[in-house]
Coordinates of C-alpha atoms and ligand atoms in Angstrom, one line a residue:
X867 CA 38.3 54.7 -47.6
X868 CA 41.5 54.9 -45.2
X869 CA 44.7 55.4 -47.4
X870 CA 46.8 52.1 -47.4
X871 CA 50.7 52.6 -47.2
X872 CA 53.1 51.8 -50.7
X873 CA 55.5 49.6 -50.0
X874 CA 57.4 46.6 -51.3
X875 CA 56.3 43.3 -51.7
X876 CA 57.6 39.9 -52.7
X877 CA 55.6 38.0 -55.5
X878 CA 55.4 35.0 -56.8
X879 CA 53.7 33.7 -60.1
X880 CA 51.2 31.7 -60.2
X881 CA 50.0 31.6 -63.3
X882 CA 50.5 33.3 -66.9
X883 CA 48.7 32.7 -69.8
X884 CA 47.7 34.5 -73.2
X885 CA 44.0 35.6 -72.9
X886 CA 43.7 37.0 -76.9
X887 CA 46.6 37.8 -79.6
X888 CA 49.1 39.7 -77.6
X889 CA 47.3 39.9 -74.2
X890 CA 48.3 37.8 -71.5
X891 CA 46.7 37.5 -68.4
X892 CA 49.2 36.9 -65.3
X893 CA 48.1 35.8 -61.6
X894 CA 50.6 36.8 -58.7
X895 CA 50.7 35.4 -55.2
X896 CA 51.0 38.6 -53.1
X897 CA 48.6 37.7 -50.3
X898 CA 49.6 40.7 -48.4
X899 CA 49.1 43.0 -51.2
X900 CA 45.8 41.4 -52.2
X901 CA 44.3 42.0 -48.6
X902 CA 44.0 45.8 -49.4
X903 CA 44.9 46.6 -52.8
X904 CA 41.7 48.9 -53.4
X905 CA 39.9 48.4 -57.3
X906 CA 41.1 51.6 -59.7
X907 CA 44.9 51.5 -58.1
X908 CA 47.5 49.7 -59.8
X909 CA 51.0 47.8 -58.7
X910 CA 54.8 49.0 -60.2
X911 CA 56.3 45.6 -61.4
X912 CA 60.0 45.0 -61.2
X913 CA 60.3 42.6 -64.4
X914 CA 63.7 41.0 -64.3
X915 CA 65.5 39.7 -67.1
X916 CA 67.5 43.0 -68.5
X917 CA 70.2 44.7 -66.4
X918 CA 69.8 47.9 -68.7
X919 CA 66.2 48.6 -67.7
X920 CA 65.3 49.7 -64.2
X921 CA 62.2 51.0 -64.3
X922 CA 59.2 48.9 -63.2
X923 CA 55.9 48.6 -65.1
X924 CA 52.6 50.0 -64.1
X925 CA 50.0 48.0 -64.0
X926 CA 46.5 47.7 -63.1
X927 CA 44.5 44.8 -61.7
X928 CA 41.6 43.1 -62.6
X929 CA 41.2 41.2 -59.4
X930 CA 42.7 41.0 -56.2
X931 CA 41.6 37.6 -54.4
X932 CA 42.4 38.0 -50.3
X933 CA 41.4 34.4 -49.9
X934 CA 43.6 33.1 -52.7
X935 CA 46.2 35.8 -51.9
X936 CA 46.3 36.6 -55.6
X937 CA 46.3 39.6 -57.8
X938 CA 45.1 38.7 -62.0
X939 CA 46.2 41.3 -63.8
X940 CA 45.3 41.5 -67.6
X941 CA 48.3 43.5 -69.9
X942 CA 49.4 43.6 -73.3
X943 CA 52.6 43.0 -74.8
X944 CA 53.9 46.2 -76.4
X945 CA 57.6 46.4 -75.2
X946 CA 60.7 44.9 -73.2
X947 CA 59.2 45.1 -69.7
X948 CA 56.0 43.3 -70.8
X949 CA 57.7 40.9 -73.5
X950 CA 59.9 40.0 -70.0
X951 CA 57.0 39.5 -67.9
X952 CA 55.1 37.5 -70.9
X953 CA 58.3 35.1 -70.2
X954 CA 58.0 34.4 -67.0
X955 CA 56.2 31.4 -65.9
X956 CA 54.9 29.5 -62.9
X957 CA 57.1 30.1 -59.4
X958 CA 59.0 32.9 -60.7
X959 CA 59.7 35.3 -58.0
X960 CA 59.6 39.0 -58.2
X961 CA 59.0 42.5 -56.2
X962 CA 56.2 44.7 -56.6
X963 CA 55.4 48.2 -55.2
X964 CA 52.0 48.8 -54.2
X965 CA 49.2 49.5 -54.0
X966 CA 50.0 52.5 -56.1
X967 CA 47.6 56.1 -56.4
X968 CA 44.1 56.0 -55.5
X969 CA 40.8 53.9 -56.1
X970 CA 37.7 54.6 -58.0
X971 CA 35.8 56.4 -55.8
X972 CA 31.9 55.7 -55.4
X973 CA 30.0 58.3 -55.5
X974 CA 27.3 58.7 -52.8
X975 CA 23.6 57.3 -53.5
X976 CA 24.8 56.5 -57.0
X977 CA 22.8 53.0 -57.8
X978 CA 23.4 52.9 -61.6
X979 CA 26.2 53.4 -63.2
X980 CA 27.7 53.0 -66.6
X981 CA 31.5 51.4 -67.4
X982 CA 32.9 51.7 -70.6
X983 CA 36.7 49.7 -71.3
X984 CA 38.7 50.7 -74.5
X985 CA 41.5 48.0 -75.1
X986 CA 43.9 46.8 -71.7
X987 CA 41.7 49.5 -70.2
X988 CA 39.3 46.8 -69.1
X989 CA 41.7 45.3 -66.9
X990 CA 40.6 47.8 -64.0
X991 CA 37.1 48.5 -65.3
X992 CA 36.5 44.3 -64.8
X993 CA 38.1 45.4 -60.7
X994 CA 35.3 48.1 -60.6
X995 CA 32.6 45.7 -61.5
X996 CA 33.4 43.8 -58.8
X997 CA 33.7 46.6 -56.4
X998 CA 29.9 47.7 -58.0
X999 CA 28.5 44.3 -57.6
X1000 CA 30.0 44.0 -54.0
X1001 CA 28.1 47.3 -53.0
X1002 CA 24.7 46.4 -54.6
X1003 CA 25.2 49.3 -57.7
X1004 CA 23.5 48.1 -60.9
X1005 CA 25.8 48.7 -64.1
X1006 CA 25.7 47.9 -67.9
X1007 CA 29.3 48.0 -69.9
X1008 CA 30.5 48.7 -73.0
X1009 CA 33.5 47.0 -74.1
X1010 CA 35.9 47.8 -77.3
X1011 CA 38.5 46.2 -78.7
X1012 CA 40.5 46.7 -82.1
X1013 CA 39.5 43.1 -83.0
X1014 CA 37.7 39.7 -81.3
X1015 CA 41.3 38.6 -81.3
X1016 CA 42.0 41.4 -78.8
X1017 CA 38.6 41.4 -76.4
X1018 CA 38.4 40.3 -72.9
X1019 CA 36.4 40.8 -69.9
X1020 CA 32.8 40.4 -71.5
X1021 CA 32.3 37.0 -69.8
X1022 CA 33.6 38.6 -66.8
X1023 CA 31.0 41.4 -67.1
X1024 CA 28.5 39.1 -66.7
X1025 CA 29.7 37.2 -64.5
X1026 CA 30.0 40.0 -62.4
X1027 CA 26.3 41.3 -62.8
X1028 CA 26.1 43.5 -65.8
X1029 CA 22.8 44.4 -66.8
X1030 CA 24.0 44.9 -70.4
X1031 CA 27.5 44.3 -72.0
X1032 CA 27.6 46.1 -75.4
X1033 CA 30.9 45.0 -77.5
X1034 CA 32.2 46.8 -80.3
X1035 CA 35.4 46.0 -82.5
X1036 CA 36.9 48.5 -84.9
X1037 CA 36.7 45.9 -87.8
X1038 CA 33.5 44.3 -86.6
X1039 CA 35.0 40.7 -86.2
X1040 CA 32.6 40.6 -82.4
X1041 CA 29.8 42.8 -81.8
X1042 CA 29.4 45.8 -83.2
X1043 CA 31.8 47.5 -85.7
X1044 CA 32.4 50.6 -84.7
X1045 CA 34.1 52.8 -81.1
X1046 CA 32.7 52.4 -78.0
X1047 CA 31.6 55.6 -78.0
X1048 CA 28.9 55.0 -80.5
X1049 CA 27.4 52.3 -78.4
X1050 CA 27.6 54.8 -74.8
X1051 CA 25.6 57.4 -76.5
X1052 CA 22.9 54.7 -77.4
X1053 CA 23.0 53.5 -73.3
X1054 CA 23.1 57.3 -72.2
X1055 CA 20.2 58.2 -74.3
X1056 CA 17.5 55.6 -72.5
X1057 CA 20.0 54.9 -69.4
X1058 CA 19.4 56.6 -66.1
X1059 CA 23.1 56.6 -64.9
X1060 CA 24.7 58.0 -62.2
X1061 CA 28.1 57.4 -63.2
X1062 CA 30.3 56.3 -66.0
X1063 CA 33.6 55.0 -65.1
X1064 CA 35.8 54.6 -67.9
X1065 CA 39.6 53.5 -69.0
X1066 CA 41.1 52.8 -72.3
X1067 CA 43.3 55.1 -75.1
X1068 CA 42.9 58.9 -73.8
X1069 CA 41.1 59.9 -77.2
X1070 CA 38.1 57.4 -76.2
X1071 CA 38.1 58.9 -72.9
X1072 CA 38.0 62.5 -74.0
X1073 CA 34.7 60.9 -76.4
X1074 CA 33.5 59.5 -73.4
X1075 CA 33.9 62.7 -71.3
X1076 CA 31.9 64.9 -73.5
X1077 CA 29.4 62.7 -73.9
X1078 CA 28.7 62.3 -70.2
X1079 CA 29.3 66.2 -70.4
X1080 CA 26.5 66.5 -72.6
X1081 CA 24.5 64.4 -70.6
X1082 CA 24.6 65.8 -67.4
X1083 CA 26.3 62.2 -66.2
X1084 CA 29.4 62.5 -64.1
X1085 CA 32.7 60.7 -64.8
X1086 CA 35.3 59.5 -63.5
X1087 CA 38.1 58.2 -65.6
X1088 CA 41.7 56.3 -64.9
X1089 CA 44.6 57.9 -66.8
X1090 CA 47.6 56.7 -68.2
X1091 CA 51.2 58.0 -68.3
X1092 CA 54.5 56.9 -68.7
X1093 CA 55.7 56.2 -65.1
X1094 CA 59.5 56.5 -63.8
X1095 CA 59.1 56.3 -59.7
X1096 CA 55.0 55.0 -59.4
X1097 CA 54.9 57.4 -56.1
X1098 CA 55.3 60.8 -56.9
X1099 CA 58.6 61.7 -56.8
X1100 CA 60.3 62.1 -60.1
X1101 CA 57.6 64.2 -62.1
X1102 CA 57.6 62.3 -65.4
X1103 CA 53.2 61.4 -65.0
X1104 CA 51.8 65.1 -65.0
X1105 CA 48.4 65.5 -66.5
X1106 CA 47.4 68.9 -67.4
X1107 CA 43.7 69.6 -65.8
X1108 CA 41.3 72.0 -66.7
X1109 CA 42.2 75.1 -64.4
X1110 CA 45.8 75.6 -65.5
X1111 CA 47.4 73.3 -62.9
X1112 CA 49.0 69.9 -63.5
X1113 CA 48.4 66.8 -61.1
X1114 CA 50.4 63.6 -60.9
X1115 CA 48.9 60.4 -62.7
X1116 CA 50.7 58.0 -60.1
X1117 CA 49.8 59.7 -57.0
X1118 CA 46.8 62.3 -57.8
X1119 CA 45.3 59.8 -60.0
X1120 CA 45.1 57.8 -61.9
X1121 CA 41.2 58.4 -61.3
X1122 CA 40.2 61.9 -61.9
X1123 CA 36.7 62.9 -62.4
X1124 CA 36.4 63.9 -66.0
X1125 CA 36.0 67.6 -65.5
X1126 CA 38.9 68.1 -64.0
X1127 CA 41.2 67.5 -67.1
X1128 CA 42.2 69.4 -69.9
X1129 CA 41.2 66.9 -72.7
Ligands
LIG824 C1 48.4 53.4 -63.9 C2 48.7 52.6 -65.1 C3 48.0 51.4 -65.2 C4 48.3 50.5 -66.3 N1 47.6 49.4 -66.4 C5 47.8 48.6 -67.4 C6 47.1 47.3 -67.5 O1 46.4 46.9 -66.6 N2 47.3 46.5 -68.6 C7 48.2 46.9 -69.6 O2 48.4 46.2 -70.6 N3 48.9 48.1 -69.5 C8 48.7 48.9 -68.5 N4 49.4 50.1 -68.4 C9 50.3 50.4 -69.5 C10 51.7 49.7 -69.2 O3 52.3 50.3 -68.1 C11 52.6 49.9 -70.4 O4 52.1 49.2 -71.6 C12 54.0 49.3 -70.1 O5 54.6 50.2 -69.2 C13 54.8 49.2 -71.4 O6 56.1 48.8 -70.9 P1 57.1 48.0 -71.9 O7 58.5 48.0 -71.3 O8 56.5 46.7 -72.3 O9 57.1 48.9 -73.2 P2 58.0 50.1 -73.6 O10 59.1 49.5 -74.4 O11 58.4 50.9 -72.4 O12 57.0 50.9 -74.4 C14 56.3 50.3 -75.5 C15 55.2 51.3 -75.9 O13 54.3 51.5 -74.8 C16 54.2 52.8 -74.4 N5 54.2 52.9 -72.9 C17 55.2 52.6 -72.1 N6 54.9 52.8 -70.8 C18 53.6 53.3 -70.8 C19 52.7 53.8 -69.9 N7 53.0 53.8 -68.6 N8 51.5 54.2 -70.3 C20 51.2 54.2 -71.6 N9 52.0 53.8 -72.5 C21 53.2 53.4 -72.2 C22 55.5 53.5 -75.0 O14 55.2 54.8 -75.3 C23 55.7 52.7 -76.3 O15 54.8 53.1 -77.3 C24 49.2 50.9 -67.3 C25 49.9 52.1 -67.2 C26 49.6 52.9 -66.1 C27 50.3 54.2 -66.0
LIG825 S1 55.8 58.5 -61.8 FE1 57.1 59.7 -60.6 S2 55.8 61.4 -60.0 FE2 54.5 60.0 -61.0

């Protein structure tokens, strides 16, 4: 696809509501954004509220409505900037910067495909779904979570299409009890898939690489870093890749095809 300029927009909330024990799910009014904000890129939010930190938060999106001008975006709350934005309710204005780094790409002829979210990391595995369903590829999920408390997306999933949703928790409270990993190698052993898109903590992902690895399945998978400028400009987001050389998360990435990083 045609790249789409960064650049700044004003937001509005519409909505902002817990989804699971620390998750909240927010919905923005950014109608100019959500006309071509592209699944597997992500938006910098400025969160107001504290003088002392300038730095926006990254963050991916699990839906971007151009009809409803709205982007849903599913995050945790793990610090200041997403305790702040966990605060702000209904008609509170802000800025973004987007859309931010590239999308998931789709590879040619691919017509099955795999998805596998570990934690938050299904926030833009639910916006590839919808890019999957749109463009007639088949998929089955697996989603993990540390705890039922802390799952979301499965009804999504299926809402969206999936063939098969596969949930595991690490202390067994939905699904199965175990990693996602576990239940993948299951799908990849009677699956015929293309393509596994996956995003979730970088240890899952470096399971979920070598299991594709070892079954001849290509993958593509969204990466994480701490983020100062979102545009790359500052260096702060390298990730090491396999040949020796280091590539920006925010503007290389954050989708990288699994071989190309050092795990
Ligand atoms: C491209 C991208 C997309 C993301 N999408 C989502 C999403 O859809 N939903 C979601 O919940 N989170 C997402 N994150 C992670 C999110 O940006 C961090 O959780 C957030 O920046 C933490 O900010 P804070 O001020 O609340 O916490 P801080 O006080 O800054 O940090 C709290 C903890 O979070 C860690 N942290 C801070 N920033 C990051 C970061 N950029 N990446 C990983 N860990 C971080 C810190 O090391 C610390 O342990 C994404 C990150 C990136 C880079
Ligand atoms: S965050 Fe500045 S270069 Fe990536």
């Amino acid at each position: 696809m045609t790249a789409v300029a960064t650049g700044l927009h004003d937001v509005v909330v519409a909505s902002n509501e817990p989804v699971g024990d620390g998750l909240m799910r927010v919905v923005l009014s950014a109608p100019t954004l959500a006309a071509k904000i592209a699944a597997g890129q992500f938006v910098d939010v400025e969160v107001p509220g504290d003088a002392s930190e300038i730095l926006r938060v990254p963050l991916s999106f699990s839906h971007a409505d151009p009809d409803a001008g709205t982007i849903e975006i599913v995050y945790a709350v793990v610090g200041g900037g997403t305790s702040r934005l966990a605060a702000m309710a209904p008609g509170d204005a802000t800025t973004i910067v987007g859309p931010c780094g590239n999308p998931w790409p789709l590879p040619e002829g691919a017509s099955r495909a795999c998805l596998v979210a570990g934690g938050v990391g299904v926030t833009p595995v639910v916006a590839c779904a919808r890019m999957l369903s749109a463009s007639g590829v088949a998929f089955d999920a697996v989603v993990g979570a540390q705890t039922s408390e802390r799952l979301w997306g499965v009804e999504e999933l299926d809402a969206l299409g999936a063939g098969r949703v596969e949930v595991t928790t690490d202390d067994g409270t939905a699904g199965r009890r175990g990693f996602t990993t576990d239940a993948l190698a299951e799908l990849l052993a009677d699956g015929s898939y293309d393509v596994v898109f996956t995003c979730g903590p970088e240890v899952m992902m470096a399971g979920v690489a070598r299991l594709c690895r070892e079954s001849g399945v290509r993958c593509l998978v969204s990466m994480e870093r701490m983020m100062c400028c979102g545009f790359g400009a500052c260096g702060t987001c390298n990730v090491a890749m396999a040949d020796g050389s280091y590539k920006s998360c925010c503007k290389d990435g954050p989708v990288f095809d699994a071989e190309e990083v050092a795990w």
